[in-house]
PDB file of C-alpha atoms and ligand atoms in Angstrom:
ATOM      1  CA  MET Z1204     181.988 195.176-144.372  1.00 97.00           C
ATOM      2  CA  ARG Z1205     183.468 192.661-141.913  1.00 98.00           C
ATOM      3  CA  ILE Z1206     183.779 193.900-138.347  1.00 98.00           C
ATOM      4  CA  ILE Z1207     185.009 192.443-135.072  1.00 98.00           C
ATOM      5  CA  PHE Z1208     183.434 194.080-132.038  1.00 98.00           C
ATOM      6  CA  ILE Z1209     185.393 193.779-128.777  1.00 98.00           C
ATOM      7  CA  GLY Z1210     184.550 195.042-125.329  1.00 97.00           C
ATOM      8  CA  PRO Z1211     184.269 193.834-121.753  1.00 96.00           C
ATOM      9  CA  PRO Z1212     181.017 192.383-120.440  1.00 94.00           C
ATOM     10  CA  GLY Z1213     178.684 195.256-119.636  1.00 92.00           C
ATOM     11  CA  ALA Z1214     180.266 197.696-122.093  1.00 95.00           C
ATOM     12  CA  GLY Z1215     177.035 197.994-124.054  1.00 93.00           C
ATOM     13  CA  LYS Z1216     178.246 195.978-127.004  1.00 95.00           C
ATOM     14  CA  GLY Z1217     174.906 194.245-127.531  1.00 94.00           C
ATOM     15  CA  THR Z1218     173.005 197.528-127.745  1.00 95.00           C
ATOM     16  CA  GLN Z1219     175.459 199.086-130.194  1.00 98.00           C
ATOM     17  CA  ALA Z1220     175.679 195.831-132.175  1.00 98.00           C
ATOM     18  CA  GLU Z1221     171.912 195.895-132.863  1.00 98.00           C
ATOM     19  CA  ARG Z1222     172.210 199.394-134.269  1.00 98.00           C
ATOM     20  CA  ILE Z1223     175.299 198.664-136.313  1.00 98.00           C
ATOM     21  CA  VAL Z1224     173.831 195.609-138.056  1.00 98.00           C
ATOM     22  CA  ALA Z1225     170.600 197.485-138.801  1.00 98.00           C
ATOM     23  CA  LYS Z1226     172.365 200.513-140.272  1.00 98.00           C
ATOM     24  CA  TYR Z1227     174.959 198.673-142.351  1.00 98.00           C
ATOM     25  CA  LYS Z1228     172.807 195.597-143.136  1.00 97.00           C
ATOM     26  CA  LEU Z1229     175.209 193.075-141.679  1.00 98.00           C
ATOM     27  CA  ALA Z1230     174.709 189.586-140.297  1.00 98.00           C
ATOM     28  CA  HIS Z1231     174.942 189.716-136.491  1.00 98.00           C
ATOM     29  CA  LEU Z1232     177.097 186.877-135.165  1.00 98.00           C
ATOM     30  CA  SER Z1233     176.792 186.965-131.381  1.00 97.00           C
ATOM     31  CA  THR Z1234     178.499 183.903-129.916  1.00 98.00           C
ATOM     32  CA  GLY Z1235     176.865 184.569-126.521  1.00 96.00           C
ATOM     33  CA  ASP Z1236     173.428 184.402-128.195  1.00 97.00           C
ATOM     34  CA  MET Z1237     174.397 181.300-130.183  1.00 98.00           C
ATOM     35  CA  LEU Z1238     175.629 179.517-127.065  1.00 98.00           C
ATOM     36  CA  ARG Z1239     172.533 180.488-125.055  1.00 97.00           C
ATOM     37  CA  ALA Z1240     170.321 179.184-127.879  1.00 98.00           C
ATOM     38  CA  ALA Z1241     172.312 175.912-127.946  1.00 98.00           C
ATOM     39  CA  ARG Z1242     172.034 175.643-124.174  1.00 97.00           C
ATOM     40  CA  ASP Z1243     168.275 176.254-124.211  1.00 97.00           C
ATOM     41  CA  ALA Z1244     167.837 173.695-127.017  1.00 98.00           C
ATOM     42  CA  LYS Z1245     169.939 171.264-124.941  1.00 98.00           C
ATOM     43  CA  THR Z1246     172.171 170.323-127.863  1.00 97.00           C
ATOM     44  CA  GLU Z1247     175.430 168.499-127.138  1.00 97.00           C
ATOM     45  CA  VAL Z1248     177.412 171.718-127.622  1.00 97.00           C
ATOM     46  CA  GLY Z1249     174.916 173.655-125.510  1.00 97.00           C
ATOM     47  CA  LEU Z1250     175.118 171.275-122.589  1.00 97.00           C
ATOM     48  CA  LYS Z1251     178.904 171.286-122.686  1.00 97.00           C
ATOM     49  CA  ALA Z1252     179.047 175.090-122.941  1.00 97.00           C
ATOM     50  CA  GLU Z1253     176.661 175.625-120.039  1.00 97.00           C
ATOM     51  CA  LYS Z1254     179.202 174.345-117.524  1.00 96.00           C
ATOM     52  CA  TYR Z1255     181.608 177.123-118.474  1.00 97.00           C
ATOM     53  CA  MET Z1256     179.052 179.883-119.003  1.00 96.00           C
ATOM     54  CA  SER Z1257     177.403 179.464-115.628  1.00 95.00           C
ATOM     55  CA  GLY Z1258     180.784 179.996-113.954  1.00 95.00           C
ATOM     56  CA  GLY Z1259     181.747 182.975-116.089  1.00 95.00           C
ATOM     57  CA  GLN Z1260     184.532 181.049-117.811  1.00 97.00           C
ATOM     58  CA  LEU Z1261     185.208 180.953-121.507  1.00 98.00           C
ATOM     59  CA  VAL Z1262     183.898 177.981-123.434  1.00 98.00           C
ATOM     60  CA  PRO Z1263     186.757 175.955-125.042  1.00 98.00           C
ATOM     61  CA  ASP Z1264     188.182 177.455-128.218  1.00 98.00           C
ATOM     62  CA  GLU Z1265     187.491 174.448-130.470  1.00 98.00           C
ATOM     63  CA  ILE Z1266     183.745 174.676-129.800  1.00 98.00           C
ATOM     64  CA  LEU Z1267     183.682 178.351-130.733  1.00 98.00           C
ATOM     65  CA  VAL Z1268     185.936 177.991-133.743  1.00 98.00           C
ATOM     66  CA  ASP Z1269     183.772 175.196-135.208  1.00 98.00           C
ATOM     67  CA  MET Z1270     180.618 177.165-134.497  1.00 98.00           C
ATOM     68  CA  ILE Z1271     181.904 180.297-136.243  1.00 98.00           C
ATOM     69  CA  ALA Z1272     183.391 178.360-139.166  1.00 97.00           C
ATOM     70  CA  GLU Z1273     179.941 176.880-139.872  1.00 97.00           C
ATOM     71  CA  ARG Z1274     178.181 180.193-139.420  1.00 97.00           C
ATOM     72  CA  LEU Z1275     180.527 182.067-141.761  1.00 97.00           C
ATOM     73  CA  LYS Z1276     179.659 179.671-144.604  1.00 96.00           C
ATOM     74  CA  GLN Z1277     176.028 180.758-144.572  1.00 97.00           C
ATOM     75  CA  GLU Z1278     174.581 182.948-147.272  1.00 98.00           C
ATOM     76  CA  ASP Z1279     173.833 185.975-145.096  1.00 97.00           C
ATOM     77  CA  CYS Z1280     177.500 186.305-144.120  1.00 97.00           C
ATOM     78  CA  GLN Z1281     178.768 186.681-147.666  1.00 96.00           C
ATOM     79  CA  THR Z1282     178.013 190.403-147.872  1.00 94.00           C
ATOM     80  CA  GLY Z1283     179.326 191.334-144.451  1.00 97.00           C
ATOM     81  CA  TYR Z1284     178.971 190.633-140.761  1.00 98.00           C
ATOM     82  CA  LEU Z1285     179.580 191.872-137.260  1.00 98.00           C
ATOM     83  CA  LEU Z1286     181.377 189.411-134.995  1.00 98.00           C
ATOM     84  CA  ASP Z1287     180.107 190.128-131.480  1.00 98.00           C
ATOM     85  CA  GLY Z1288     181.865 188.118-128.749  1.00 97.00           C
ATOM     86  CA  PHE Z1289     184.297 186.303-131.035  1.00 98.00           C
ATOM     87  CA  PRO Z1290     187.263 186.027-131.068  1.00 98.00           C
ATOM     88  CA  ARG Z1291     187.826 186.147-127.319  1.00 98.00           C
ATOM     89  CA  THR Z1292     191.259 184.495-127.115  1.00 98.00           C
ATOM     90  CA  ILE Z1293     194.449 184.729-129.165  1.00 98.00           C
ATOM     91  CA  ALA Z1294     193.914 181.117-130.302  1.00 98.00           C
ATOM     92  CA  GLN Z1295     190.443 182.026-131.605  1.00 98.00           C
ATOM     93  CA  ALA Z1296     191.850 185.084-133.385  1.00 98.00           C
ATOM     94  CA  GLU Z1297     194.533 182.997-135.063  1.00 98.00           C
ATOM     95  CA  ALA Z1298     191.974 180.408-136.159  1.00 98.00           C
ATOM     96  CA  LEU Z1299     189.762 183.160-137.542  1.00 98.00           C
ATOM     97  CA  ASP Z1300     192.689 184.723-139.378  1.00 97.00           C
ATOM     98  CA  SER Z1301     193.543 181.486-141.129  1.00 97.00           C
ATOM     99  CA  MET Z1302     189.895 180.929-142.103  1.00 97.00           C
ATOM    100  CA  LEU Z1303     189.608 184.428-143.544  1.00 97.00           C
ATOM    101  CA  ASP Z1304     193.045 184.357-145.186  1.00 96.00           C
ATOM    102  CA  ALA Z1305     192.053 181.175-147.025  1.00 95.00           C
ATOM    103  CA  LYS Z1306     188.980 182.944-148.423  1.00 95.00           C
ATOM    104  CA  GLN Z1307     190.821 186.232-148.971  1.00 96.00           C
ATOM    105  CA  THR Z1308     188.161 188.038-146.979  1.00 97.00           C
ATOM    106  CA  PRO Z1309     190.048 189.911-144.257  1.00 97.00           C
ATOM    107  CA  VAL Z1310     188.311 191.768-141.459  1.00 98.00           C
ATOM    108  CA  ASP Z1311     188.048 195.498-142.215  1.00 98.00           C
ATOM    109  CA  VAL Z1312     188.142 196.821-138.680  1.00 98.00           C
ATOM    110  CA  VAL Z1313     188.238 195.765-135.049  1.00 98.00           C
ATOM    111  CA  LEU Z1314     186.133 198.083-132.960  1.00 98.00           C
ATOM    112  CA  GLU Z1315     186.792 198.279-129.224  1.00 98.00           C
ATOM    113  CA  LEU Z1316     184.240 199.716-126.816  1.00 98.00           C
ATOM    114  CA  GLN Z1317     186.091 200.976-123.719  1.00 97.00           C
ATOM    115  CA  VAL Z1318     184.438 201.250-120.320  1.00 96.00           C
ATOM    116  CA  PRO Z1319     186.164 201.517-116.915  1.00 93.00           C
ATOM    117  CA  GLU Z1320     185.867 198.461-114.699  1.00 89.00           C
ATOM    118  CA  GLU Z1321     183.930 200.140-111.799  1.00 89.00           C
ATOM    119  CA  GLU Z1322     181.240 201.156-114.254  1.00 92.00           C
ATOM    120  CA  LEU Z1323     181.042 197.621-115.724  1.00 92.00           C
ATOM    121  CA  PHE Z1324     180.436 196.080-112.357  1.00 85.00           C
ATOM    122  CA  LYS Z1325     177.624 198.554-111.615  1.00 87.00           C
ATOM    123  CA  ARG Z1326     175.939 197.899-114.933  1.00 89.00           C
ATOM    124  CA  LEU Z1327     176.202 194.112-114.794  1.00 88.00           C
ATOM    125  CA  ALA Z1328     174.944 193.913-111.229  1.00 85.00           C
ATOM    126  CA  GLY Z1329     171.761 195.702-112.317  1.00 84.00           C
ATOM    127  CA  ARG Z1330     171.027 193.433-115.282  1.00 80.00           C
ATOM    128  CA  GLY Z1331     169.746 190.161-113.808  1.00 79.00           C
ATOM    129  CA  ARG Z1332     170.859 187.521-116.359  1.00 81.00           C
ATOM    130  CA  ALA Z1333     171.650 184.053-114.941  1.00 80.00           C
ATOM    131  CA  ASP Z1334     175.390 184.701-115.228  1.00 85.00           C
ATOM    132  CA  ASP Z1335     175.105 188.160-113.666  1.00 84.00           C
ATOM    133  CA  LYS Z1336     175.647 187.017-110.068  1.00 87.00           C
ATOM    134  CA  PRO Z1337     178.504 188.981-108.411  1.00 88.00           C
ATOM    135  CA  GLU Z1338     180.982 186.084-108.283  1.00 91.00           C
ATOM    136  CA  VAL Z1339     180.246 185.153-111.896  1.00 92.00           C
ATOM    137  CA  ILE Z1340     180.540 188.779-113.010  1.00 91.00           C
ATOM    138  CA  ARG Z1341     183.959 188.898-111.399  1.00 93.00           C
ATOM    139  CA  GLU Z1342     185.019 185.759-113.285  1.00 95.00           C
ATOM    140  CA  ARG Z1343     183.800 187.187-116.583  1.00 94.00           C
ATOM    141  CA  LEU Z1344     185.761 190.390-116.013  1.00 95.00           C
ATOM    142  CA  VAL Z1345     188.865 188.363-115.124  1.00 96.00           C
ATOM    143  CA  ALA Z1346     188.429 186.277-118.295  1.00 97.00           C
ATOM    144  CA  TYR Z1347     188.190 189.499-120.298  1.00 97.00           C
ATOM    145  CA  THR Z1348     191.328 190.992-118.755  1.00 97.00           C
ATOM    146  CA  ASN Z1349     193.444 187.851-118.990  1.00 98.00           C
ATOM    147  CA  GLN Z1350     192.239 186.171-122.164  1.00 98.00           C
ATOM    148  CA  THR Z1351     190.507 188.753-124.338  1.00 98.00           C
ATOM    149  CA  SER Z1352     192.308 192.061-123.761  1.00 97.00           C
ATOM    150  CA  PRO Z1353     195.547 190.720-125.358  1.00 98.00           C
ATOM    151  CA  LEU Z1354     193.600 190.782-128.639  1.00 98.00           C
ATOM    152  CA  LEU Z1355     193.705 194.572-128.568  1.00 98.00           C
ATOM    153  CA  GLU Z1356     197.472 194.543-129.002  1.00 98.00           C
ATOM    154  CA  TYR Z1357     197.207 191.681-131.528  1.00 98.00           C
ATOM    155  CA  TYR Z1358     194.906 193.697-133.793  1.00 98.00           C
ATOM    156  CA  ASN Z1359     196.607 197.007-133.083  1.00 98.00           C
ATOM    157  CA  LYS Z1360     199.828 195.571-134.496  1.00 98.00           C
ATOM    158  CA  LYS Z1361     197.927 194.651-137.628  1.00 97.00           C
ATOM    159  CA  GLY Z1362     196.667 198.236-137.873  1.00 98.00           C
ATOM    160  CA  LYS Z1363     193.031 197.133-137.503  1.00 98.00           C
ATOM    161  CA  LEU Z1364     192.086 198.491-134.077  1.00 98.00           C
ATOM    162  CA  LYS Z1365     189.797 201.483-133.527  1.00 98.00           C
ATOM    163  CA  SER Z1366     188.765 202.293-129.956  1.00 98.00           C
ATOM    164  CA  ILE Z1367     185.704 204.205-128.831  1.00 97.00           C
ATOM    165  CA  GLY Z1368     184.693 205.374-125.352  1.00 96.00           C
ATOM    166  CA  GLY Z1369     181.620 203.567-124.046  1.00 95.00           C
ATOM    167  CA  LEU Z1370     180.504 206.199-121.514  1.00 96.00           C
ATOM    168  CA  GLY Z1371     177.683 208.558-122.461  1.00 95.00           C
ATOM    169  CA  SER Z1372     174.325 208.190-124.133  1.00 96.00           C
ATOM    170  CA  ILE Z1373     173.567 205.313-126.505  1.00 97.00           C
ATOM    171  CA  GLU Z1374     173.044 207.874-129.284  1.00 98.00           C
ATOM    172  CA  ASP Z1375     176.337 209.684-128.691  1.00 98.00           C
ATOM    173  CA  ILE Z1376     178.299 206.448-128.614  1.00 98.00           C
ATOM    174  CA  PHE Z1377     176.567 205.235-131.771  1.00 98.00           C
ATOM    175  CA  ALA Z1378     177.440 208.495-133.512  1.00 98.00           C
ATOM    176  CA  GLU Z1379     181.106 207.821-132.784  1.00 98.00           C
ATOM    177  CA  VAL Z1380     180.771 204.237-133.983  1.00 98.00           C
ATOM    178  CA  VAL Z1381     179.251 205.457-137.238  1.00 98.00           C
ATOM    179  CA  GLN Z1382     182.023 207.977-137.706  1.00 98.00           C
ATOM    180  CA  VAL Z1383     184.572 205.156-137.572  1.00 98.00           C
ATOM    181  CA  LEU Z1384     182.602 202.647-139.643  1.00 98.00           C
ATOM    182  CA  ASP Z1385     181.696 205.105-142.397  1.00 98.00           C
ATOM    183  CA  THR Z1386     185.367 205.211-143.339  1.00 96.00           C
ATOM    184  CA  PHE Z1387     185.159 201.489-144.213  1.00 93.00           C
ATOM    185  CA  ALA Z1388     181.613 201.200-145.595  1.00 87.00           C
TER     186      ALA Z1388
HETATM  187  P1  ADP D 271     179.217 189.053-121.996  1.00 52.55           P
HETATM  188  O1  ADP D 271     177.998 189.840-121.653  1.00 52.55           O
HETATM  189  O2  ADP D 271     179.937 188.518-120.794  1.00 52.55           O
HETATM  190  O3  ADP D 271     180.108 189.725-122.993  1.00 52.55           O
HETATM  191  P2  ADP D 271     178.312 187.012-123.952  1.00 52.55           P
HETATM  192  O4  ADP D 271     176.844 187.045-124.058  1.00 52.55           O
HETATM  193  O5  ADP D 271     179.119 187.513-125.101  1.00 52.55           O
HETATM  194  O6  ADP D 271     178.706 187.718-122.606  1.00 52.55           O
HETATM  195  O7  ADP D 271     178.810 185.533-123.610  1.00 52.55           O
HETATM  196  C1  ADP D 271     178.287 184.833-122.507  1.00 52.55           C
HETATM  197  C2  ADP D 271     179.189 183.642-122.182  1.00 52.55           C
HETATM  198  O8  ADP D 271     179.311 182.799-123.341  1.00 52.55           O
HETATM  199  C3  ADP D 271     180.632 184.004-121.825  1.00 52.55           C
HETATM  200  O9  ADP D 271     180.772 184.307-120.465  1.00 52.55           O
HETATM  201  C4  ADP D 271     181.362 182.705-122.216  1.00 52.55           C
HETATM  202  O10 ADP D 271     181.193 181.687-121.243  1.00 52.55           O
HETATM  203  C5  ADP D 271     180.621 182.250-123.456  1.00 52.55           C
HETATM  204  N1  ADP D 271     181.248 182.742-124.714  1.00 52.55           N
HETATM  205  C6  ADP D 271     180.702 183.598-125.624  1.00 52.55           C
HETATM  206  N2  ADP D 271     181.543 183.817-126.644  1.00 52.55           N
HETATM  207  C7  ADP D 271     182.661 183.090-126.382  1.00 52.55           C
HETATM  208  C8  ADP D 271     183.914 182.907-127.040  1.00 52.55           C
HETATM  209  N3  ADP D 271     184.198 183.521-128.194  1.00 52.55           N
HETATM  210  N4  ADP D 271     184.816 182.072-126.471  1.00 52.55           N
HETATM  211  C9  ADP D 271     184.556 181.441-125.320  1.00 52.55           C
HETATM  212  N5  ADP D 271     183.415 181.579-124.640  1.00 52.55           N
HETATM  213  C10 ADP D 271     182.471 182.394-125.157  1.00 52.55           C
END
């Protein structure tokens, strides 16, 4: 199963992603985690990315597209994966589509986790990551609204989008996720 997981920062995507990959035995491709690892290792990509991440801006598309293209070639991705945090722009989605079209391995479903903005701000402010300062949180939410949310319409038109409410207990939300994913597994 190949899944794209979309949701605003603070929606609880990371928590649900862990459960999804464990249950369905998928590779977990979190671009946020990959970029933080690159930053901490001080690689060329990591140092470049850091400038954007620390301000809550998106890292340039070409960096992400190259990173994902490499990752998707690896053995553990051949039986299925969860893309968590990618694509985040229409350009990234188009690049991903052409990669997957070439291999004839389309995405099965695009799962959206929906949470109202007031709730996101509350959650993020209580988290304490380096990019969780109020002004940076605001930038990340703006980036989501302007650059990422157009993907919902993009995938909806392709008939791939399934949306789930992200309010409630972790267990209840996961139960809804499973209900959707079981139809593709
Ligand atoms: P969030 O909790 O905001 O969803 P992530 O952990 O997914 O954050 O990503 C952290 C940061 O990494 C983002 O604010 C952005 O700067 C960068 N990033 C991650 N994925 C992408 C992507 N697909 N395109 C551009 N930038 C990205």
